[in-house]
Amino acid sequence: MLVQGDDESTREGGQKAVSRMITQDNVDMLVGGFSSAVVSAHQSIVAEHNVPYIITGASTPVITRRTDVNTSYMFHHAPTTDDSGSQTTLFIDNVIRPAINAKFGYPQDRPLKLAVLYQDSPYGKGHLEAIKNTIANNSLKINLVSQETFKMGESDFRTALTSIKSSDPDVVYVAAFLNEQIPIETQAMRDVDLKKIFIAIEPNDDPDFYKGVGKYGEYSIIQSRFSPYTVPKGPTEAAYKKFVTDFDKKFGGFPGMMGVATYEGVYIGAKAVENAGTANKTAVKEAIANLQMPQIVEAMQGQAISFSKDFRESKFDLTMEQLVWDPTVNETRPKIVSPANLKESDFVLPDWYVPAKA
Amino acid sequence: MDIGLDIFLQVMVWGLYAGCIYILLATGLNLIFGVMKVVNFAHGQLLMIGAYVTFSFFVLTGFNPYVLLAASIPILIVIGVSIERLCFRPILGTGKLNEIFISIGLIYILENVAAMIWSDEWKVIQSPFEAITVTIGSMKIPVDYLIIIVTTVVILVGLYLFLKKSRLGLAVRATSQNRKAAMLVGINVERMDMLSFGIGAGLAGAAGTLWVVSGQVFNPYMGSVPAVKAFAIVIIGGLGSIPGAIIGGLILGIAENFTVFTIGGAWKDAVAFLILIIVLIIKPTGLFGEEAE
């Protein structure tokens, strides 16, 4: 039986909903949880009652790595900021940096100047940490020239972008939600004349992003795990298309990455109960921990869903897309530019792009 | 940090733009407080409705969104008058707690009504002048921000002329200065309440339109943060003082943006209250506030 709880996108709302579902509805398992801050606030309630929890929304790795709460019943089925930040930083080093150096006649080993604009939250800070760690651990030729932050829900980024412009970066990496990413890219191009390549992170790959950012998003990069407008070729392609079509028929519209992750979370839970042969919470927790099941809709590393032994995280195959103007719909549409095996087109530096001074 | 003149001026422009939105919001709030002595916590939600009115007319008619000030201001005046008549007038004088809870209740009602009508998705529209910039020195300023600043000045001059030069404005000022004396000389103070609430709401509507024109995103829950800033400005400038709201709005807009530039965006909201604390320590009645009777 499905019991629903609305966290109202607030810490308090999440605590109320989780408390009610555990103590009044006596649920055997929890699936969902959006926002690292909201999930962090109700984890102690889940830990107290030892309810298996498949977290499909929060992105900070801290969720299953924190030591102040017993997280052994919690499983993370969403790309973490570590995974996401690391892959994006490597893409910048492997693809964007050589493209800039080649186009503008810079030495091949010229370091790329990176600016980071991040939300002042576990999500944003997680990305910043991942970027720094990836640069340090891989000795990448990337210099962080600016680190600007903003409060969650901010809508005026002009001054932060002016500050970034004054640091003269090659690329601007943005760790923001949809309602922030749209004004950031719009204000950067329109108001601040910041002619750089902007990078958006996977929660933004949503029809509203393409609609909101309009032509200002052209040539920007978006990291994706589940795109509304491009389907990665490969073993998940058919399931991907079927899920999107079925969802649209039943509910209308595009499911979004939260929709697909939670859908998968339910199947993961069901498989674990089947494997355990009981709804006993401890047995189900063990079954999830030892789970090995084929990927469902989203492309997973090794084409299978399993959780790491250390921090109980599943690992996704993420794609990097570049937005290209489509006059037939009067919006941009994504083209996969990485990884190589899924690539639809090469990364392009637009004519208006202005690199940092050498 | 090394701030060149261009960067300094650029940040100043963003500060002036933010100040314009704050001024319109805080001036309306102050006008309402000055006349009625009512603190309307739902004032930010009137800005939000102004934004949606502009959005709706823009989508339906395709008119230039600046022209839609002619729609948002009157519609918000009507909404403001209705709120005054239906919500505040019945409880006026029955205690501050009633006023506070009515206005807090209005926040939720207006937000939910807006979500019901327009959904809670984020919306954004672009100005028809989005591609036009004005070059000043080596700095390019989008013309929209200059229009917004000029529009705010025009609205404030209009308000000033109304309050200073018209009989109705004189009556509003008289009610604000001494309600009982105003009644004794035959001024219909309830009509002044209605008028001031309507004008205050209209100014919030204008702020909503300018918010939308500048390409800012909005949803039904976007009003609370600007409202909190407007309250801070009202206290910084002095309760009931319109010049105080104007100067306070400019100070806050500019201070916030220089804070973002120098210390970082995480401090943006805190600076309003830092200024507020400093002003209250130095001058407890606010910059332009007068001692209570």
Tab-separated table of C-alpha atoms in Angstrom, chain A residues 29 52 54 72-73 75 268-278 280-293 305-307 309:
chain	number	residue	atom	x	y	z
A	29	MET	CA	9.912	1.449	3.980
A	52	PRO	CA	14.742	1.232	5.439
A	54	ILE	CA	15.789	4.730	-0.239
A	72	SER	CA	22.775	2.129	8.161
A	73	TYR	CA	19.126	1.792	7.063
A	75	PHE	CA	20.445	4.024	0.838
A	268	ILE	CA	14.334	-1.274	-5.746
A	269	GLY	CA	12.265	-1.511	-2.574
A	270	ALA	CA	9.926	-4.100	-4.089
A	271	LYS	CA	12.856	-6.208	-5.274
A	272	ALA	CA	14.445	-6.041	-1.835
A	273	VAL	CA	11.225	-7.219	-0.156
A	274	GLU	CA	10.974	-10.031	-2.709
A	275	ASN	CA	14.576	-11.058	-2.036
A	276	ALA	CA	14.087	-10.857	1.720
A	277	GLY	CA	10.837	-12.817	1.565
A	278	THR	CA	9.443	-10.629	4.331
A	280	ASN	CA	10.754	-7.206	8.297
A	281	LYS	CA	12.743	-3.990	8.356
A	282	THR	CA	16.105	-5.489	9.251
A	283	ALA	CA	15.773	-8.210	6.626
A	284	VAL	CA	14.748	-5.682	3.969
A	285	LYS	CA	17.668	-3.421	4.895
A	286	GLU	CA	20.046	-6.378	4.420
A	287	ALA	CA	18.382	-7.220	1.112
A	288	ILE	CA	18.863	-3.678	-0.179
A	289	ALA	CA	22.472	-3.689	0.958
A	290	ASN	CA	23.114	-6.905	-1.010
A	291	LEU	CA	20.931	-6.021	-3.983
A	292	GLN	CA	22.098	-6.628	-7.550
A	293	MET	CA	19.407	-5.821	-10.093
A	305	ILE	CA	21.722	-1.153	-9.531
A	306	SER	CA	23.665	-1.949	-6.392
A	307	PHE	CA	24.761	0.006	-3.346
A	309	LYS	CA	29.406	-1.310	0.802
